Amino acid sequence: SQTIHQWPATLVQPVGSPLSLECTVEGTSNPNLYWYRQAAGRGLQLLFYSVGIGQISSEVPQNLSASRPQDRQFILSSKKLLLSDSGFYLCAWSVGPRSYEQYFGPGTRLTVT
Amino acid sequence: GQNIDQPTEMTATEGAIVQINCTYQTSGFNGLFWYQQHAGEAPTFLSYNVLDGLEEKGRFSSFLSRSKGYSYLLLKELQMKDSASYLCAVRVLPPNTGGFKTIFGAGTRLFVKA
């Protein structure tokens, strides 16, 4: 069966510090991968999605970036965090004929102080 | 632009039925999802409607009317564990892009009381 991992689970970082969040998927090949952010009391905002290694589409201009160095690894990064980057970051995957159905990882709760 | 509206909060009683509405204004519509999200956890997939009508899955049903830009999620025989946020999301195919994207509403927080 497929599983998705995210780490860390929680993170507190000062403004201006760098960020690296990692997501890996097991049990499937060539997944579509997504990074979402959910601010408190808000819906999910799509940040990046990837249909293959090295293929990244950005949805919202921001100080974040994403990379996909391996088929089942998706990394979200920032060189300098802003207060507004605080939120719940979720990685998700989908694959195949039912690619409309996305499965979410456990999430990382980021607090920028 | 793309817009999804759903009530912020609802309260219902254990054992009752509750209907959570969602209206949307989008271009390139290609289906509507409902997700359940417990506090502090990731969303879990509940349903996907692409054609008009009612889809039933156990205690949960989802309805779609594409002409009205309207959907609802119906929860029957409510249980305390159904207390959660319910996210309405629309799948769209923007023109001149690489593929589909999913737009989420802000969610409806459902409180189930004894």
PDB file of C-alpha atoms in Angstrom:
ATOM      1  CA  SER A   1       0.000   0.000   0.000  1.00  0.00           C
ATOM      2  CA  GLN A   2       0.992   3.572  -0.520  1.00  0.00           C
ATOM      3  CA  THR A   3       2.177   5.813   2.292  1.00  0.00           C
ATOM      4  CA  ILE A   4       3.341   9.394   2.423  1.00  0.00           C
ATOM      5  CA  HIS A   5       5.766  10.810   4.950  1.00  0.00           C
ATOM      6  CA  GLN A   6       6.452  14.390   5.943  1.00  0.00           C
ATOM      7  CA  TRP A   7       8.934  15.773   8.376  1.00  0.00           C
ATOM      8  CA  PRO A   8       9.312  17.456  10.650  1.00  0.00           C
ATOM      9  CA  ALA A   9       5.846  17.362  12.231  1.00  0.00           C
ATOM     10  CA  THR A  10       6.273  20.752  13.889  1.00  0.00           C
ATOM     11  CA  LEU A  11       8.803  23.516  13.429  1.00  0.00           C
ATOM     12  CA  VAL A  12       9.417  26.891  15.024  1.00  0.00           C
ATOM     13  CA  GLN A  13      11.757  29.134  13.080  1.00  0.00           C
ATOM     14  CA  PRO A  14      12.774  32.796  13.404  1.00  0.00           C
ATOM     15  CA  VAL A  15      12.072  35.324  10.676  1.00  0.00           C
ATOM     16  CA  GLY A  16      14.831  35.349   8.085  1.00  0.00           C
ATOM     17  CA  SER A  17      15.952  31.777   8.699  1.00  0.00           C
ATOM     18  CA  PRO A  18      15.980  29.114   5.959  1.00  0.00           C
ATOM     19  CA  LEU A  19      13.445  26.318   5.587  1.00  0.00           C
ATOM     20  CA  SER A  20      13.498  22.797   4.241  1.00  0.00           C
ATOM     21  CA  LEU A  21      10.480  20.489   4.447  1.00  0.00           C
ATOM     22  CA  GLU A  22      10.646  17.021   3.002  1.00  0.00           C
ATOM     23  CA  CYS A  23       7.967  14.715   1.639  1.00  0.00           C
ATOM     24  CA  THR A  24       8.426  11.159   0.422  1.00  0.00           C
ATOM     25  CA  VAL A  25       5.952   8.698  -1.014  1.00  0.00           C
ATOM     26  CA  GLU A  26       6.225   4.921  -0.831  1.00  0.00           C
ATOM     27  CA  GLY A  27       4.448   2.206  -2.738  1.00  0.00           C
ATOM     28  CA  THR A  28       3.828   3.982  -6.029  1.00  0.00           C
ATOM     29  CA  SER A  29       5.719   5.198  -9.070  1.00  0.00           C
ATOM     30  CA  ASN A  30       5.498   8.431 -11.063  1.00  0.00           C
ATOM     31  CA  PRO A  31       3.102  10.146  -8.680  1.00  0.00           C
ATOM     32  CA  ASN A  32       1.883  13.683  -9.112  1.00  0.00           C
ATOM     33  CA  LEU A  33       3.085  15.578  -6.043  1.00  0.00           C
ATOM     34  CA  TYR A  34       1.678  18.720  -4.454  1.00  0.00           C
ATOM     35  CA  TRP A  35       2.565  21.199  -1.723  1.00  0.00           C
ATOM     36  CA  TYR A  36      -0.300  23.044  -0.024  1.00  0.00           C
ATOM     37  CA  ARG A  37      -0.372  25.592   2.775  1.00  0.00           C
ATOM     38  CA  GLN A  38      -3.280  26.066   5.141  1.00  0.00           C
ATOM     39  CA  ALA A  39      -3.354  29.211   7.258  1.00  0.00           C
ATOM     40  CA  ALA A  40      -5.391  29.143  10.464  1.00  0.00           C
ATOM     41  CA  GLY A  41      -9.113  28.948   9.654  1.00  0.00           C
ATOM     42  CA  ARG A  42      -8.475  29.072   5.940  1.00  0.00           C
ATOM     43  CA  GLY A  43      -8.703  26.671   3.024  1.00  0.00           C
ATOM     44  CA  LEU A  44      -5.801  24.902   1.397  1.00  0.00           C
ATOM     45  CA  GLN A  45      -3.712  26.990  -0.956  1.00  0.00           C
ATOM     46  CA  LEU A  46      -1.823  25.131  -3.677  1.00  0.00           C
ATOM     47  CA  LEU A  47       1.815  26.240  -3.691  1.00  0.00           C
ATOM     48  CA  PHE A  48       3.548  23.856  -6.102  1.00  0.00           C
ATOM     49  CA  TYR A  49       2.824  20.721  -8.051  1.00  0.00           C
ATOM     50  CA  SER A  50       5.034  18.318  -9.952  1.00  0.00           C
ATOM     51  CA  VAL A  51       4.246  15.722 -12.592  1.00  0.00           C
ATOM     52  CA  GLY A  52       7.784  14.313 -12.740  1.00  0.00           C
ATOM     53  CA  ILE A  53      11.412  14.616 -11.666  1.00  0.00           C
ATOM     54  CA  GLY A  54      12.638  18.167 -12.089  1.00  0.00           C
ATOM     55  CA  GLN A  55       9.204  19.373 -13.276  1.00  0.00           C
ATOM     56  CA  ILE A  56       7.799  21.980 -10.909  1.00  0.00           C
ATOM     57  CA  SER A  57       4.872  24.331 -11.455  1.00  0.00           C
ATOM     58  CA  SER A  58       4.440  27.286  -9.130  1.00  0.00           C
ATOM     59  CA  GLU A  59       0.975  28.542  -8.368  1.00  0.00           C
ATOM     60  CA  VAL A  60       1.655  31.565  -6.210  1.00  0.00           C
ATOM     61  CA  PRO A  61       4.605  33.986  -6.396  1.00  0.00           C
ATOM     62  CA  GLN A  62       6.345  33.922  -3.037  1.00  0.00           C
ATOM     63  CA  ASN A  63       9.623  33.424  -1.282  1.00  0.00           C
ATOM     64  CA  LEU A  64       9.216  29.634  -1.356  1.00  0.00           C
ATOM     65  CA  SER A  65      10.627  27.155  -3.860  1.00  0.00           C
ATOM     66  CA  ALA A  66      10.199  23.439  -4.491  1.00  0.00           C
ATOM     67  CA  SER A  67      12.361  20.704  -5.918  1.00  0.00           C
ATOM     68  CA  ARG A  68      11.854  17.092  -6.910  1.00  0.00           C
ATOM     69  CA  PRO A  69      15.280  15.426  -6.949  1.00  0.00           C
ATOM     70  CA  GLN A  70      13.844  11.896  -7.059  1.00  0.00           C
ATOM     71  CA  ASP A  71      10.617  10.361  -8.340  1.00  0.00           C
ATOM     72  CA  ARG A  72       9.053  10.058  -4.894  1.00  0.00           C
ATOM     73  CA  GLN A  73      10.693  12.953  -3.079  1.00  0.00           C
ATOM     74  CA  PHE A  74       9.378  16.501  -2.957  1.00  0.00           C
ATOM     75  CA  ILE A  75      11.109  19.297  -1.034  1.00  0.00           C
ATOM     76  CA  LEU A  76       9.795  22.725  -0.066  1.00  0.00           C
ATOM     77  CA  SER A  77      12.392  25.371   0.702  1.00  0.00           C
ATOM     78  CA  SER A  78      12.901  28.990   1.570  1.00  0.00           C
ATOM     79  CA  LYS A  79      16.048  31.055   1.913  1.00  0.00           C
ATOM     80  CA  LYS A  80      14.474  33.587   4.285  1.00  0.00           C
ATOM     81  CA  LEU A  81      11.219  32.958   6.118  1.00  0.00           C
ATOM     82  CA  LEU A  82       8.583  35.638   6.617  1.00  0.00           C
ATOM     83  CA  LEU A  83       6.019  35.838   9.419  1.00  0.00           C
ATOM     84  CA  SER A  84       3.321  35.214   6.807  1.00  0.00           C
ATOM     85  CA  ASP A  85       4.875  31.827   6.016  1.00  0.00           C
ATOM     86  CA  SER A  86       3.423  30.396   9.223  1.00  0.00           C
ATOM     87  CA  GLY A  87       0.865  27.700   8.579  1.00  0.00           C
ATOM     88  CA  PHE A  88       0.143  24.023   8.132  1.00  0.00           C
ATOM     89  CA  TYR A  89       2.065  22.616   5.169  1.00  0.00           C
ATOM     90  CA  LEU A  90       0.648  19.557   3.501  1.00  0.00           C
ATOM     91  CA  CYS A  91       2.175  17.332   0.867  1.00  0.00           C
ATOM     92  CA  ALA A  92      -0.156  15.263  -1.291  1.00  0.00           C
ATOM     93  CA  TRP A  93       0.103  12.722  -4.083  1.00  0.00           C
ATOM     94  CA  SER A  94      -2.105  11.343  -6.805  1.00  0.00           C
ATOM     95  CA  VAL A  95      -1.515   8.835  -9.577  1.00  0.00           C
ATOM     96  CA  GLY A  96      -2.999   7.068 -12.536  1.00  0.00           C
ATOM     97  CA  PRO A  97      -6.586   7.024 -13.807  1.00  0.00           C
ATOM     98  CA  ARG A  98      -7.888   8.308 -10.485  1.00  0.00           C
ATOM     99  CA  SER A  99      -5.351  11.113 -10.338  1.00  0.00           C
ATOM    100  CA  TYR A 100      -8.126  13.486  -9.257  1.00  0.00           C
ATOM    101  CA  GLU A 101      -8.069  11.759  -5.861  1.00  0.00           C
ATOM    102  CA  GLN A 102      -5.306  13.246  -3.741  1.00  0.00           C
ATOM    103  CA  TYR A 103      -3.889  11.662  -0.607  1.00  0.00           C
ATOM    104  CA  PHE A 104      -2.372  13.927   1.989  1.00  0.00           C
ATOM    105  CA  GLY A 105       0.583  13.472   4.263  1.00  0.00           C
ATOM    106  CA  PRO A 106       0.394  14.194   8.015  1.00  0.00           C
ATOM    107  CA  GLY A 107       1.532  17.789   7.549  1.00  0.00           C
ATOM    108  CA  THR A 108       4.108  20.094   9.100  1.00  0.00           C
ATOM    109  CA  ARG A 109       2.982  22.884  11.378  1.00  0.00           C
ATOM    110  CA  LEU A 110       5.362  25.815  10.886  1.00  0.00           C
ATOM    111  CA  THR A 111       5.453  28.799  13.222  1.00  0.00           C
ATOM    112  CA  VAL A 112       7.637  31.710  12.203  1.00  0.00           C
ATOM    113  CA  THR A 113       8.483  33.966  15.156  1.00  0.00           C
TER     114      THR A 113
ATOM    115  CA  GLY B   1     -11.833  34.544 -10.844  1.00  0.00           C
ATOM    116  CA  GLN B   2     -12.333  31.316  -8.973  1.00  0.00           C
ATOM    117  CA  ASN B   3     -14.499  31.378  -5.863  1.00  0.00           C
ATOM    118  CA  ILE B   4     -15.874  28.743  -3.496  1.00  0.00           C
ATOM    119  CA  ASP B   5     -18.311  29.563  -0.697  1.00  0.00           C
ATOM    120  CA  GLN B   6     -19.412  27.400   2.210  1.00  0.00           C
ATOM    121  CA  PRO B   7     -20.692  28.224   5.705  1.00  0.00           C
ATOM    122  CA  THR B   8     -18.039  28.806   8.327  1.00  0.00           C
ATOM    123  CA  GLU B   9     -19.614  26.736  11.081  1.00  0.00           C
ATOM    124  CA  MET B  10     -22.560  24.433  11.715  1.00  0.00           C
ATOM    125  CA  THR B  11     -23.851  22.628  14.786  1.00  0.00           C
ATOM    126  CA  ALA B  12     -25.952  19.479  14.798  1.00  0.00           C
ATOM    127  CA  THR B  13     -27.091  16.822  17.241  1.00  0.00           C
ATOM    128  CA  GLU B  14     -25.845  13.267  17.464  1.00  0.00           C
ATOM    129  CA  GLY B  15     -28.089  10.935  15.422  1.00  0.00           C
ATOM    130  CA  ALA B  16     -29.455  13.749  13.266  1.00  0.00           C
ATOM    131  CA  ILE B  17     -28.906  14.629   9.607  1.00  0.00           C
ATOM    132  CA  VAL B  18     -26.916  17.668   8.480  1.00  0.00           C
ATOM    133  CA  GLN B  19     -26.463  19.196   5.033  1.00  0.00           C
ATOM    134  CA  ILE B  20     -23.382  21.293   4.259  1.00  0.00           C
ATOM    135  CA  ASN B  21     -23.774  23.489   1.189  1.00  0.00           C
ATOM    136  CA  CYS B  22     -21.129  24.695  -1.216  1.00  0.00           C
ATOM    137  CA  THR B  23     -21.465  27.133  -4.107  1.00  0.00           C
ATOM    138  CA  TYR B  24     -18.757  27.820  -6.621  1.00  0.00           C
ATOM    139  CA  GLN B  25     -17.944  30.159  -9.476  1.00  0.00           C
ATOM    140  CA  THR B  26     -15.119  28.743 -11.548  1.00  0.00           C
ATOM    141  CA  SER B  27     -14.050  28.364 -15.134  1.00  0.00           C
ATOM    142  CA  GLY B  28     -12.898  25.056 -16.578  1.00  0.00           C
ATOM    143  CA  PHE B  29     -14.928  23.037 -14.055  1.00  0.00           C
ATOM    144  CA  ASN B  30     -13.953  19.383 -14.011  1.00  0.00           C
ATOM    145  CA  GLY B  31     -15.399  17.945 -10.818  1.00  0.00           C
ATOM    146  CA  LEU B  32     -16.086  18.673  -7.169  1.00  0.00           C
ATOM    147  CA  PHE B  33     -14.620  17.029  -4.073  1.00  0.00           C
ATOM    148  CA  TRP B  34     -15.490  16.848  -0.432  1.00  0.00           C
ATOM    149  CA  TYR B  35     -12.762  16.237   2.135  1.00  0.00           C
ATOM    150  CA  GLN B  36     -12.981  15.729   5.898  1.00  0.00           C
ATOM    151  CA  GLN B  37     -10.326  17.279   8.115  1.00  0.00           C
ATOM    152  CA  HIS B  38     -10.076  16.727  11.852  1.00  0.00           C
ATOM    153  CA  ALA B  39      -8.323  19.422  13.836  1.00  0.00           C
ATOM    154  CA  GLY B  40      -4.563  19.288  13.408  1.00  0.00           C
ATOM    155  CA  GLU B  41      -4.734  16.478  10.878  1.00  0.00           C
ATOM    156  CA  ALA B  42      -4.517  16.154   7.105  1.00  0.00           C
ATOM    157  CA  PRO B  43      -7.687  16.111   4.968  1.00  0.00           C
ATOM    158  CA  THR B  44      -9.090  12.757   3.932  1.00  0.00           C
ATOM    159  CA  PHE B  45     -10.996  12.197   0.706  1.00  0.00           C
ATOM    160  CA  LEU B  46     -14.765  11.687   1.022  1.00  0.00           C
ATOM    161  CA  SER B  47     -16.303  12.041  -2.435  1.00  0.00           C
ATOM    162  CA  TYR B  48     -15.898  13.207  -5.998  1.00  0.00           C
ATOM    163  CA  ASN B  49     -18.772  14.332  -8.238  1.00  0.00           C
ATOM    164  CA  VAL B  50     -18.255  15.107 -11.898  1.00  0.00           C
ATOM    165  CA  LEU B  51     -21.821  14.574 -13.156  1.00  0.00           C
ATOM    166  CA  ASP B  52     -25.070  16.025 -11.824  1.00  0.00           C
ATOM    167  CA  GLY B  53     -26.870  14.013  -9.197  1.00  0.00           C
ATOM    168  CA  LEU B  54     -26.448  12.292  -5.888  1.00  0.00           C
ATOM    169  CA  GLU B  55     -23.614   9.947  -4.955  1.00  0.00           C
ATOM    170  CA  GLU B  56     -24.188   7.865  -1.845  1.00  0.00           C
ATOM    171  CA  LYS B  57     -21.450   6.234   0.192  1.00  0.00           C
ATOM    172  CA  GLY B  58     -22.583   4.846   3.510  1.00  0.00           C
ATOM    173  CA  ARG B  59     -23.687   7.605   5.874  1.00  0.00           C
ATOM    174  CA  PHE B  60     -22.308  10.271   3.533  1.00  0.00           C
ATOM    175  CA  SER B  61     -23.891  11.500   0.289  1.00  0.00           C
ATOM    176  CA  SER B  62     -22.777  14.235  -2.068  1.00  0.00           C
ATOM    177  CA  PHE B  63     -24.889  16.100  -4.604  1.00  0.00           C
ATOM    178  CA  LEU B  64     -23.863  18.226  -7.566  1.00  0.00           C
ATOM    179  CA  SER B  65     -25.708  20.623  -9.863  1.00  0.00           C
ATOM    180  CA  ARG B  66     -23.304  21.998 -12.434  1.00  0.00           C
ATOM    181  CA  SER B  67     -25.836  24.422 -13.924  1.00  0.00           C
ATOM    182  CA  LYS B  68     -26.363  26.019 -10.515  1.00  0.00           C
ATOM    183  CA  GLY B  69     -22.749  25.835  -9.382  1.00  0.00           C
ATOM    184  CA  TYR B  70     -23.958  24.067  -6.258  1.00  0.00           C
ATOM    185  CA  SER B  71     -23.114  21.027  -4.204  1.00  0.00           C
ATOM    186  CA  TYR B  72     -23.979  19.665  -0.801  1.00  0.00           C
ATOM    187  CA  LEU B  73     -22.614  17.022   1.514  1.00  0.00           C
ATOM    188  CA  LEU B  74     -25.238  15.133   3.518  1.00  0.00           C
ATOM    189  CA  LEU B  75     -24.247  13.363   6.691  1.00  0.00           C
ATOM    190  CA  LYS B  76     -26.761  10.950   8.224  1.00  0.00           C
ATOM    191  CA  GLU B  77     -26.908   9.357  11.668  1.00  0.00           C
ATOM    192  CA  LEU B  78     -24.391  11.836  12.986  1.00  0.00           C
ATOM    193  CA  GLN B  79     -21.756  10.580  15.388  1.00  0.00           C
ATOM    194  CA  MET B  80     -19.535  12.554  17.717  1.00  0.00           C
ATOM    195  CA  LYS B  81     -16.511  11.566  15.619  1.00  0.00           C
ATOM    196  CA  ASP B  82     -18.037  13.451  12.668  1.00  0.00           C
ATOM    197  CA  SER B  83     -17.057  16.702  14.378  1.00  0.00           C
ATOM    198  CA  ALA B  84     -14.517  18.066  11.904  1.00  0.00           C
ATOM    199  CA  SER B  85     -14.051  20.565   9.093  1.00  0.00           C
ATOM    200  CA  TYR B  86     -15.521  19.652   5.730  1.00  0.00           C
ATOM    201  CA  LEU B  87     -13.735  21.101   2.727  1.00  0.00           C
ATOM    202  CA  CYS B  88     -15.402  21.656  -0.610  1.00  0.00           C
ATOM    203  CA  ALA B  89     -12.936  21.693  -3.493  1.00  0.00           C
ATOM    204  CA  VAL B  90     -13.293  22.149  -7.230  1.00  0.00           C
ATOM    205  CA  ARG B  91     -11.096  20.635  -9.902  1.00  0.00           C
ATOM    206  CA  VAL B  92     -10.506  22.948 -12.843  1.00  0.00           C
ATOM    207  CA  LEU B  93      -8.595  22.786 -16.073  1.00  0.00           C
ATOM    208  CA  PRO B  94      -7.205  26.256 -16.693  1.00  0.00           C
ATOM    209  CA  PRO B  95      -6.573  27.155 -20.334  1.00  0.00           C
ATOM    210  CA  ASN B  96      -3.046  26.944 -21.667  1.00  0.00           C
ATOM    211  CA  THR B  97      -1.654  25.175 -18.620  1.00  0.00           C
ATOM    212  CA  GLY B  98      -0.025  21.853 -17.900  1.00  0.00           C
ATOM    213  CA  GLY B  99      -3.043  20.211 -16.319  1.00  0.00           C
ATOM    214  CA  PHE B 100      -5.693  20.174 -13.663  1.00  0.00           C
ATOM    215  CA  LYS B 101      -5.593  22.075 -10.405  1.00  0.00           C
ATOM    216  CA  THR B 102      -7.763  21.806  -7.311  1.00  0.00           C
ATOM    217  CA  ILE B 103      -9.148  24.888  -5.581  1.00  0.00           C
ATOM    218  CA  PHE B 104     -10.249  24.487  -1.963  1.00  0.00           C
ATOM    219  CA  GLY B 105     -12.885  26.366  -0.037  1.00  0.00           C
ATOM    220  CA  ALA B 106     -12.167  27.573   3.496  1.00  0.00           C
ATOM    221  CA  GLY B 107     -14.107  24.662   4.997  1.00  0.00           C
ATOM    222  CA  THR B 108     -17.130  24.277   7.257  1.00  0.00           C
ATOM    223  CA  ARG B 109     -16.488  23.404  10.884  1.00  0.00           C
ATOM    224  CA  LEU B 110     -19.137  20.960  12.055  1.00  0.00           C
ATOM    225  CA  PHE B 111     -19.790  20.535  15.767  1.00  0.00           C
ATOM    226  CA  VAL B 112     -21.777  17.458  16.754  1.00  0.00           C
ATOM    227  CA  LYS B 113     -23.309  17.704  20.223  1.00  0.00           C
ATOM    228  CA  ALA B 114     -24.803  14.972  22.374  1.00  0.00           C
TER     229      ALA B 114
END
